[in-house]
GROMACS .gro file of C-alpha atoms in nm:
model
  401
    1UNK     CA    1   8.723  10.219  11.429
    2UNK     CA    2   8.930   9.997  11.610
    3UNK     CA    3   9.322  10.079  11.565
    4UNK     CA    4   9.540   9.783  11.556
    5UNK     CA    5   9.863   9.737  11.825
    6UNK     CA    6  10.116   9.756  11.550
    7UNK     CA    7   9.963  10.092  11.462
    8UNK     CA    8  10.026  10.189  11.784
    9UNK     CA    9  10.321  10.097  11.785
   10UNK     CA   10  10.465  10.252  11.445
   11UNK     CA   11  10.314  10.576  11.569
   12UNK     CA   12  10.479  10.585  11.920
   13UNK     CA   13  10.790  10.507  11.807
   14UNK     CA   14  10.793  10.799  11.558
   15UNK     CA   15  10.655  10.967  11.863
   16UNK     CA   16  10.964  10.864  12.082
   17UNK     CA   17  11.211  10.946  11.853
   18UNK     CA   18  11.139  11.318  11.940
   19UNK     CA   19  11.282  11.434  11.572
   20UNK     CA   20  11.058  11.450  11.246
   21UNK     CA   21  11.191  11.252  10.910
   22UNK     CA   22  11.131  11.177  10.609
   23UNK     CA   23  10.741  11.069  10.605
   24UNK     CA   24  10.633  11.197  10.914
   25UNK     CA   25  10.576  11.567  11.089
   26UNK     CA   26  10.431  11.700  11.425
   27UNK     CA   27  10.175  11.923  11.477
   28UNK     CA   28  10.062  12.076  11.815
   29UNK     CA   29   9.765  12.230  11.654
   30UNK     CA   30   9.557  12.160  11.306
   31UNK     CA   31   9.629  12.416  11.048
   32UNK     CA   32   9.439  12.761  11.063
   33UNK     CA   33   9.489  12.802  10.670
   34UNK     CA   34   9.338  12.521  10.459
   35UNK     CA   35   9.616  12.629  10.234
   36UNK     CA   36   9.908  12.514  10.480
   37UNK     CA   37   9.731  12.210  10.530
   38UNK     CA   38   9.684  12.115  10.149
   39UNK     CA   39  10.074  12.188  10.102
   40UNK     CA   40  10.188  11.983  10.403
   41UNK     CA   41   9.954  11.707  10.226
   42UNK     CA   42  10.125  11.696   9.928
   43UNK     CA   43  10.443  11.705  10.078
   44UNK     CA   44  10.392  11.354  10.278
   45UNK     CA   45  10.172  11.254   9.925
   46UNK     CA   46  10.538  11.304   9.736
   47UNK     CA   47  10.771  11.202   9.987
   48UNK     CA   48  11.105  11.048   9.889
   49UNK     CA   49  11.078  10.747  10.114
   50UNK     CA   50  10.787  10.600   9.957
   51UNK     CA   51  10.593  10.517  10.226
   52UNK     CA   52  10.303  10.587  10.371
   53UNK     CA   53  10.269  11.000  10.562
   54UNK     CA   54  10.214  11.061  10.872
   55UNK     CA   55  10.098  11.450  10.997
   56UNK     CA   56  10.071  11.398  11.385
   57UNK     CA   57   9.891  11.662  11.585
   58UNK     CA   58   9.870  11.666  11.923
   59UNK     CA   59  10.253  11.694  11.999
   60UNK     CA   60  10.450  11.989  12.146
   61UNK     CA   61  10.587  12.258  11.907
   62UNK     CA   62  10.857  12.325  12.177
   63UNK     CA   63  10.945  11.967  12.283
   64UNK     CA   64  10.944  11.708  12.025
   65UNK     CA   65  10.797  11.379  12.143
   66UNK     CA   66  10.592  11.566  12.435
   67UNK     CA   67  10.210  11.457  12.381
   68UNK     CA   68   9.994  11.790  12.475
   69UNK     CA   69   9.686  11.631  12.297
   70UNK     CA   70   9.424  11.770  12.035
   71UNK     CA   71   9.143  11.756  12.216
   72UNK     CA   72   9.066  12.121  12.262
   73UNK     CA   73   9.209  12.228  11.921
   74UNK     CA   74   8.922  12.477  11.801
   75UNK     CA   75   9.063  12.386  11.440
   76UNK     CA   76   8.984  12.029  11.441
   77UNK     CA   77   8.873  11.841  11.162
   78UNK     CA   78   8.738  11.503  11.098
   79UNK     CA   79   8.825  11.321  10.817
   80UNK     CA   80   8.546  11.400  10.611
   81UNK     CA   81   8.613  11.717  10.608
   82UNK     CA   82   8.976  11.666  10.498
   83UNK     CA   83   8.851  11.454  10.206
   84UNK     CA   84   8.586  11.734  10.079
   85UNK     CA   85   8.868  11.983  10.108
   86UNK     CA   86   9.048  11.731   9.861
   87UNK     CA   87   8.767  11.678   9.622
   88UNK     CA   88   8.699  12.079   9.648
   89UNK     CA   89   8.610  12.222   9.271
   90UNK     CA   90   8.855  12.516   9.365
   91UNK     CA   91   9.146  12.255   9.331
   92UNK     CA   92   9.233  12.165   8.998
   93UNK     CA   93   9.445  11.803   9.039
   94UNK     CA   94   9.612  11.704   8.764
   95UNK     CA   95   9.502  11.400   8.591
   96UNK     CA   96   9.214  11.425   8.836
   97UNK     CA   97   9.353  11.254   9.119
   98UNK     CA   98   9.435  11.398   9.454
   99UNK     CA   99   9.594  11.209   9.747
  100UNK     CA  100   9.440  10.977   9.937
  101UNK     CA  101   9.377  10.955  10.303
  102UNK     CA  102   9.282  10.846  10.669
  103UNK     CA  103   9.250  11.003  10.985
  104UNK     CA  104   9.270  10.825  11.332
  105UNK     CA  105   9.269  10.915  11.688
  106UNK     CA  106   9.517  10.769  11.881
  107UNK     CA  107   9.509  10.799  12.288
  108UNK     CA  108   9.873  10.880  12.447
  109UNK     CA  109   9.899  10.984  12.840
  110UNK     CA  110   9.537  11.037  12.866
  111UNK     CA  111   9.535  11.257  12.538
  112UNK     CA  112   9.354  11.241  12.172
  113UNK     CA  113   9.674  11.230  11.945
  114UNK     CA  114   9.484  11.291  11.596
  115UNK     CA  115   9.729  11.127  11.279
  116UNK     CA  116   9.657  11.153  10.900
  117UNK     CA  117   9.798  10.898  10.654
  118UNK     CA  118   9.864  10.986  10.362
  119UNK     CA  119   9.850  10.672  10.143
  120UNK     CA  120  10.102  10.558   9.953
  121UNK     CA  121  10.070  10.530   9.573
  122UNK     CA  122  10.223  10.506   9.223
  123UNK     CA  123  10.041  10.786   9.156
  124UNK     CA  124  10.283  11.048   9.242
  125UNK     CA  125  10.372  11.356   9.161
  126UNK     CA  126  10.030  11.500   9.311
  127UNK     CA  127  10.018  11.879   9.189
  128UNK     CA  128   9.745  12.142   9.063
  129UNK     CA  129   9.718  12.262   8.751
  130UNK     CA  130   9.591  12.599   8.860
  131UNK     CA  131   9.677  12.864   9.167
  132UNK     CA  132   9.508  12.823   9.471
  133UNK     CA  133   9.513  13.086   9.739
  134UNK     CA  134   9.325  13.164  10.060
  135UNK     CA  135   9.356  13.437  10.323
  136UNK     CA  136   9.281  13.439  10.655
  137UNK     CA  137   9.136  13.781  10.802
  138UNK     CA  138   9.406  14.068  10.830
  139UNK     CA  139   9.641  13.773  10.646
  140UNK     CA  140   9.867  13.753  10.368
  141UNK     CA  141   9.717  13.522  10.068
  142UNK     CA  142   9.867  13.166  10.104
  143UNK     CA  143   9.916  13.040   9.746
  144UNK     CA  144   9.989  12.644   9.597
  145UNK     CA  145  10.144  12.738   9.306
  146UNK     CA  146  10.029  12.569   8.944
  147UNK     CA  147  10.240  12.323   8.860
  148UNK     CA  148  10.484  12.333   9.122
  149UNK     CA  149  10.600  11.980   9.276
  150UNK     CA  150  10.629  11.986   9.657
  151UNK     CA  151  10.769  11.679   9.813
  152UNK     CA  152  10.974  11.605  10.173
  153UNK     CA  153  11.359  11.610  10.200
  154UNK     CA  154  11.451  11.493  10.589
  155UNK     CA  155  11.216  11.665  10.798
  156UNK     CA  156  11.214  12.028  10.562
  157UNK     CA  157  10.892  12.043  10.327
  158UNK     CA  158  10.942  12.238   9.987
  159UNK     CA  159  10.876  12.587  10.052
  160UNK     CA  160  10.528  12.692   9.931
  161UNK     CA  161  10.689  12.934   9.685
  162UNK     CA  162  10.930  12.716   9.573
  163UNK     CA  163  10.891  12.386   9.336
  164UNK     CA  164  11.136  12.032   9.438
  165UNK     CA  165  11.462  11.950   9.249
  166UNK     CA  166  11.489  11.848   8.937
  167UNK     CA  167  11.645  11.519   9.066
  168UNK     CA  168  11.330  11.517   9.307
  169UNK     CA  169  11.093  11.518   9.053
  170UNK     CA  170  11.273  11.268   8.847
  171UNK     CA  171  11.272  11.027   9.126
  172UNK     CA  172  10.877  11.124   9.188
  173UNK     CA  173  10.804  11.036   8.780
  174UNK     CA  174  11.038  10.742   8.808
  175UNK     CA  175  10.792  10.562   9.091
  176UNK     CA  176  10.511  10.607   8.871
  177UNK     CA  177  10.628  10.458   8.582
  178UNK     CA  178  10.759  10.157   8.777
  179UNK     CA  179  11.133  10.250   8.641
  180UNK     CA  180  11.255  10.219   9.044
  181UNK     CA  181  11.131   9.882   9.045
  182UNK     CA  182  11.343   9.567   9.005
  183UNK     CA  183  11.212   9.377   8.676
  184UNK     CA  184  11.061   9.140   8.891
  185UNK     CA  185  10.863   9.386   9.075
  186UNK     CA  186  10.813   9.529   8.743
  187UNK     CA  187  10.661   9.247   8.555
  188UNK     CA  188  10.410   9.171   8.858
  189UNK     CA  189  10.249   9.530   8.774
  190UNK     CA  190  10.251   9.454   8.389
  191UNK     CA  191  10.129   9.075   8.433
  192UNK     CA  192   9.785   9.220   8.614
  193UNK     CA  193   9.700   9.422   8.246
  194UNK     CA  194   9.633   9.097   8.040
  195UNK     CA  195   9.504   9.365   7.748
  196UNK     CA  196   9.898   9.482   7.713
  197UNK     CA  197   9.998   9.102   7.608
  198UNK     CA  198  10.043   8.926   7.264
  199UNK     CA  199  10.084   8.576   7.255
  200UNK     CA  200  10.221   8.331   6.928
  201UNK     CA  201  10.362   7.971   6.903
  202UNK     CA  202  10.677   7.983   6.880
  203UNK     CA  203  10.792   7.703   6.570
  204UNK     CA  204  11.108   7.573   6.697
  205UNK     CA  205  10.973   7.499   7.042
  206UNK     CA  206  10.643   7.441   7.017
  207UNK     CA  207  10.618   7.647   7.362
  208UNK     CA  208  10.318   7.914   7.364
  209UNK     CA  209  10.469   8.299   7.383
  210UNK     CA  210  10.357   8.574   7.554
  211UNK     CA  211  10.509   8.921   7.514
  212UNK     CA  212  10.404   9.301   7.597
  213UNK     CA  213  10.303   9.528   7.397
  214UNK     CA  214  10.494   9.827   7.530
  215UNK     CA  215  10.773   9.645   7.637
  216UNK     CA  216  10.814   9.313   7.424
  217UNK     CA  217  11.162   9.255   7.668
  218UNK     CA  218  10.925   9.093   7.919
  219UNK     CA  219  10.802   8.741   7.807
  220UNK     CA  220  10.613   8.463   7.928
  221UNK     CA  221  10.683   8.102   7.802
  222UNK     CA  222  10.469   7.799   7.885
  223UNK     CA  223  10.644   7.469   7.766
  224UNK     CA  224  10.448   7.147   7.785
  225UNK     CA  225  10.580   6.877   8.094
  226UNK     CA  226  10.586   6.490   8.093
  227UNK     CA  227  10.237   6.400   8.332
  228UNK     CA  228  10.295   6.249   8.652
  229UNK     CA  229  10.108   5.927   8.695
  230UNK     CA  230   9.906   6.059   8.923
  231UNK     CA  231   9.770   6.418   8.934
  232UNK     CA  232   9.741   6.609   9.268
  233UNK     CA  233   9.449   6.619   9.538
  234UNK     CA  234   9.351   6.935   9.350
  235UNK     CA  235   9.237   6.783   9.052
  236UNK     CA  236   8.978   6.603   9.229
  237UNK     CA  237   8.789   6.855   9.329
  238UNK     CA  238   8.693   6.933   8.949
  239UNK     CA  239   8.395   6.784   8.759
  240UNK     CA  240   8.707   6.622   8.574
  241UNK     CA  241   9.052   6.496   8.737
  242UNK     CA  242   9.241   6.529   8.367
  243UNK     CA  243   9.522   6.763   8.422
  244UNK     CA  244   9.822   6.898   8.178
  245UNK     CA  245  10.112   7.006   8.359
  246UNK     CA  246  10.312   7.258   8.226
  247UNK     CA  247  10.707   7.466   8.277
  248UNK     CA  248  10.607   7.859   8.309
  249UNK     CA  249  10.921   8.081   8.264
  250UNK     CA  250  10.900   8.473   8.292
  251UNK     CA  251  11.166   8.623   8.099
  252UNK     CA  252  11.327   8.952   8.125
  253UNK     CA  253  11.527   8.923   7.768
  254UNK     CA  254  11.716   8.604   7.812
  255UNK     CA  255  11.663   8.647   8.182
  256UNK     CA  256  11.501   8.425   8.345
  257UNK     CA  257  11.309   8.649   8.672
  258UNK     CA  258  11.085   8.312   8.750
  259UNK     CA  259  10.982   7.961   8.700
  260UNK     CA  260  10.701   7.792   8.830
  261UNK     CA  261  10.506   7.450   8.753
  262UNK     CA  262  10.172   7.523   8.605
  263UNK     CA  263   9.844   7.303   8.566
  264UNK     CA  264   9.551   7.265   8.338
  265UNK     CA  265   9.258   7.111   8.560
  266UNK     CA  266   8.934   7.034   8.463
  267UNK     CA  267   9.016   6.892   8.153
  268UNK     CA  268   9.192   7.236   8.073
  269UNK     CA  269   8.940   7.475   8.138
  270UNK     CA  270   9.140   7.624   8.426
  271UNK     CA  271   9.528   7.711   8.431
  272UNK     CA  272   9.696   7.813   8.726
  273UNK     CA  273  10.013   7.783   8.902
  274UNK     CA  274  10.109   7.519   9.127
  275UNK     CA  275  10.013   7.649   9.487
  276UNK     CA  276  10.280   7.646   9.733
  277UNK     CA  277  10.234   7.430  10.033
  278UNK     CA  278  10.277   7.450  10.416
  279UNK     CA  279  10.298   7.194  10.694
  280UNK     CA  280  10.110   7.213  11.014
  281UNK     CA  281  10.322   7.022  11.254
  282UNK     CA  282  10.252   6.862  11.608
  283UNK     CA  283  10.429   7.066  11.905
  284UNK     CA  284  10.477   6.747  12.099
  285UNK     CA  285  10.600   6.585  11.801
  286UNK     CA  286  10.794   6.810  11.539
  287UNK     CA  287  10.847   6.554  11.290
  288UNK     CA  288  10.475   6.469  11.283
  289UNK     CA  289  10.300   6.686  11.027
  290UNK     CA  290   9.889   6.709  11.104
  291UNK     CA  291   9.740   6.896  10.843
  292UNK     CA  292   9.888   7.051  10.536
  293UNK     CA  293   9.749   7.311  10.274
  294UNK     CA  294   9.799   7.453   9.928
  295UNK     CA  295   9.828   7.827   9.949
  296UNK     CA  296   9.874   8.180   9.764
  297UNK     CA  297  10.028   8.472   9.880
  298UNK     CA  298   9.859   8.770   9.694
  299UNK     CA  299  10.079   9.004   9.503
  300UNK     CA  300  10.367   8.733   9.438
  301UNK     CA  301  10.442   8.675   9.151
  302UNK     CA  302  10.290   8.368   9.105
  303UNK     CA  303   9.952   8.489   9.251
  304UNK     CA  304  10.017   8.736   8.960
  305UNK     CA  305  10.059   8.496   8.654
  306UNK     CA  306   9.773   8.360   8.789
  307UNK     CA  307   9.586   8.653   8.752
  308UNK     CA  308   9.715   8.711   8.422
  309UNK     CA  309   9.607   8.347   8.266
  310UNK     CA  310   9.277   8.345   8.411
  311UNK     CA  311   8.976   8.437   8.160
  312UNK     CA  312   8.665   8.598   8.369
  313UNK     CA  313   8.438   8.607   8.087
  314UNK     CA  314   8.489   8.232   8.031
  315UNK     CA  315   8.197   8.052   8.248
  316UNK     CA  316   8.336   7.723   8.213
  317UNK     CA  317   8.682   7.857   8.334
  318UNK     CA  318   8.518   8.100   8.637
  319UNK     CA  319   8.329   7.736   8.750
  320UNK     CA  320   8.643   7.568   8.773
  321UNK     CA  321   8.872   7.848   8.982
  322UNK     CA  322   8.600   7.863   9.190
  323UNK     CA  323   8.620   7.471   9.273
  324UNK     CA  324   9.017   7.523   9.291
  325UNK     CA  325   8.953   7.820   9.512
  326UNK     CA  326   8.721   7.611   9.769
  327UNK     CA  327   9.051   7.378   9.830
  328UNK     CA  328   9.318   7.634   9.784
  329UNK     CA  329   9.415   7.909  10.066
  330UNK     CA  330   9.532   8.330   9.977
  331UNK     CA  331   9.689   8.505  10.204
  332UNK     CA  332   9.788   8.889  10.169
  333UNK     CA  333  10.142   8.825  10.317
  334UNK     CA  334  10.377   8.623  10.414
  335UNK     CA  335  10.350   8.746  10.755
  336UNK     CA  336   9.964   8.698  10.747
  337UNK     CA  337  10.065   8.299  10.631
  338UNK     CA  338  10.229   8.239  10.924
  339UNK     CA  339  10.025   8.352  11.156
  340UNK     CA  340   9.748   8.111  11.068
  341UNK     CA  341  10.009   7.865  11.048
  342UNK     CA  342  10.128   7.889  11.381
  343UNK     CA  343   9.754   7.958  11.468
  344UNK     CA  344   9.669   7.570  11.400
  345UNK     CA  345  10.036   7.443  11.569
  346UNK     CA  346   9.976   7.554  11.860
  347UNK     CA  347   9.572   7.548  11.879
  348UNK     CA  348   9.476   7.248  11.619
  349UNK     CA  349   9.190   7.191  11.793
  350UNK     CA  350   8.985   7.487  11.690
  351UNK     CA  351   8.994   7.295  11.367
  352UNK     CA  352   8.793   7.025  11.459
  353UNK     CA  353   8.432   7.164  11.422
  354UNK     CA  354   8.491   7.266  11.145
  355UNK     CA  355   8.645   6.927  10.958
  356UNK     CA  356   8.338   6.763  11.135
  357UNK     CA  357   8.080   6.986  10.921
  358UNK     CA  358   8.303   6.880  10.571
  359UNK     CA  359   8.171   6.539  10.407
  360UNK     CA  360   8.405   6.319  10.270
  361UNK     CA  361   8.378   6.369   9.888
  362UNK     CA  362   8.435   6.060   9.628
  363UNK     CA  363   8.765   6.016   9.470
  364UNK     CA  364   8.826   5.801   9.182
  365UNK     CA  365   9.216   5.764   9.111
  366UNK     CA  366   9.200   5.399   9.035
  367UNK     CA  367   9.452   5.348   9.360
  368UNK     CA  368   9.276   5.292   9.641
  369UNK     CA  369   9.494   5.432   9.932
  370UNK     CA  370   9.553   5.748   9.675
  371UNK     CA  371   9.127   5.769   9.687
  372UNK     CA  372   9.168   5.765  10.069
  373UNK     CA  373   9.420   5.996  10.140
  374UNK     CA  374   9.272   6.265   9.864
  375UNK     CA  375   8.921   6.255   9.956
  376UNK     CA  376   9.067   6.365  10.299
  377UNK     CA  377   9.280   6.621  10.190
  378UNK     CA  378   8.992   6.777  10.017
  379UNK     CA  379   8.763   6.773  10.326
  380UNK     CA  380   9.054   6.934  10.548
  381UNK     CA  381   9.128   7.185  10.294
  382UNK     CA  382   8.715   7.273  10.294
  383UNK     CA  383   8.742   7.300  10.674
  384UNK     CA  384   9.038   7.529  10.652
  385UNK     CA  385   8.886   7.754  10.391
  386UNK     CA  386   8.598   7.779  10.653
  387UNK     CA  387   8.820   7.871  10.946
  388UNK     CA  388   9.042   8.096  10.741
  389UNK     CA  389   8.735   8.313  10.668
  390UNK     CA  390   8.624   8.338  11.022
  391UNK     CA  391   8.987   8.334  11.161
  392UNK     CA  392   9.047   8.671  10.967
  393UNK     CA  393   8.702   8.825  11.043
  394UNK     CA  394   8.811   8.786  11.411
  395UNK     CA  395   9.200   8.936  11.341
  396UNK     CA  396   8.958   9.253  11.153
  397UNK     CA  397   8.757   9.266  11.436
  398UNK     CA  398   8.997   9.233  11.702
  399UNK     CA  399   9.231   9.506  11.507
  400UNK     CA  400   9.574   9.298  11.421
  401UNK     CA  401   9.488   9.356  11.030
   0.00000   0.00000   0.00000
């Protein structure tokens, strides 16, 4: 597996800081009592922090932030063998789920430096429903008690015998529900269960009304928009260039947590937000843009109410996203956006194989410089689809994802 550099670089920092904290603990050796190991797991699982655990072997009991390596560790596991541990029968998880994880090998001062992560979910508090205990020969029994909650305060672990705070576990149910969540934040994770909406017409408006189920304080209004005269470059890459245009407002009671243009394309088999755009300027020339694209970052929130209009089991709809998608960019991050961006600044060049494989489509806008400039915008947006895909095949391969 090939580790990226900021993975590196989060774990030797936590490494240099010679003290333990919230979401991360040393280990000079791997645990002798599958037990231990299982409680220091759902320690990091339930950590206050909400991020991601780290359990880091291969550093000094005695010095903190002295690498002594794993490599002879007669207690070593792989991850594999961590996972069946996990999905043992002997451990009874409540609601079935147990903590997910990954182990990697990290090389510091010619040592193996092993660390588990311990994912971060919403799925927390991780506990077992039912005792488990082993012994080690000529050993006490270790147990994991049933229903006890063991999370991470600073660098202490709840005691084995002991269950967390009832403050602790508040917090812990809190994150699952969403309740620490902004409503923003909150209304991205509702918006992706399109089964938990209701939607009416409202009679005063005329604007169509959607509202949850569970919590009917979070609404979605679409209200109907004057048509430019012409539609964008977009439209004309569906069998047919009529477009509605539309005002989308998500409401927390009379809130107002976001508003966004919408579009109908293809006639209005397919409605989506607008895409945001980006600029690929010249470095000799600042003021001289070269290419420019239409782009979503996944998990915002208007990547979300895109989710949330779109109808999978509608074939005429799934044709259409798919020609929106083949002109339209997503991006995982912000971060990730602007890495391509910069990418093209200051290497445009790499783009030009693949613009030269894109044919000029046929635009029909009844303006002829409009026809022009759109059938090239469509190409370029083809041939950055194309280099996007192989652009973050090479980041995977090269281990900066």
């Amino acid at each position: 597996m090939i580790i990226s550099s900021e993975f590196y670089k989060i774990i030797g920092d936590l490494i240099e800081s010679k003290h333990e904290g919230d979401y991360w603990d040393f280990k000079q050796v791997y645990h002798s009592n599958k037990v231990d190991l299982i409680h220091d797991i759902l320690c990091m699982a339930n950590n206050r922090s909400g991020k991601d655990g780290y359990i880091i072997w291969g550093i000094s009991d005695e010095n903190k932030g002295e690498v002594c390596g794993i490599e002879q560790d007669e207690n070593r596991r792989t991850q594999q063998q961590i996972i069946d541990l996990l999905q043992s029968q002997k451990l009874k998880w409540a609601f079935g789920v147990y903590p997910s994880i990954e182990l990697r090998t990290l090389y510091f001062i010619n040592h193996e430096v092993d660390v588990l992560i311990i994912k971060s979910t919403s799925d927390v508090p991780y506990y077992l429903t039912e005792d488990y205990s082993y012994t080690l020969e000529k050993g006490k029994p270790r147990i994991i008690r049933a229903n006890h909650i063991y999370t991470r305060v600073c660098d202490t672990n709840t005691p084995i015998d002991k269950s967390a705070t009832p403050h602790q576990v508040e917090m812990l149910w809190r994150r699952r529900f969403g309740l620490d969540l902004s409503p923003l934040n909150q209304v991205k994770g509702k918006l992706m269960r399109r089964k938990d909406w209701m939607s009416y017409e409202d009679d005063d408006t005329g604007d169509e009304v959607y509202y949850n189920k569970f919590s009917p304080e979070y609404t979605v209004k679409i209200r109907v928009m004057e048509r430019p005269e012409y539609p964008p470059f977009y439209s004309y890459a569906q069998y047919n260039e009529s477009t509605g245009f539309y005002m989308l407002y998500v409401m927390y009671h009379s809130t107002v947590l976001a508003k966004m243009e919408m579009v109908a394309l293809d006639s209005g088999r397919y409605a989506t937000p607008s895409p945001d755009i980006s600029f690929i300027h010249s470095r000799q020339d600042p003021t001289t843009v070269q290419y420019q694209y239409r782009f979503f970052v996944r998990n915002s929130i208007e990547y979300c109410v895109q989710q949330f209009l779109y109808n999978s089991d509608n074939s005429e709809e799934v044709y259409a996203k798919q020609r929106f998608d083949d002109v339209v960019l997503y991006f995982d991050n912000a971060q990730q956006e602007e890495q391509f961006r910069i990418e093209l600044e200051y290497h445009p060049e790499i783009l030009t194989p693949y613009i030269k494989k894109e044919e000029k489509p046929e635009v029909y806008s009844g303006n002829k410089e409009l026809n022009k400039e759109y059938a090239n915008r469509i190409k370029i947006s083809k041939a950055l689809k194309a280099f996007q895909k192989d652009w973050t095949v090479h980041r995977m391969e090269a281990g900066s994802i």
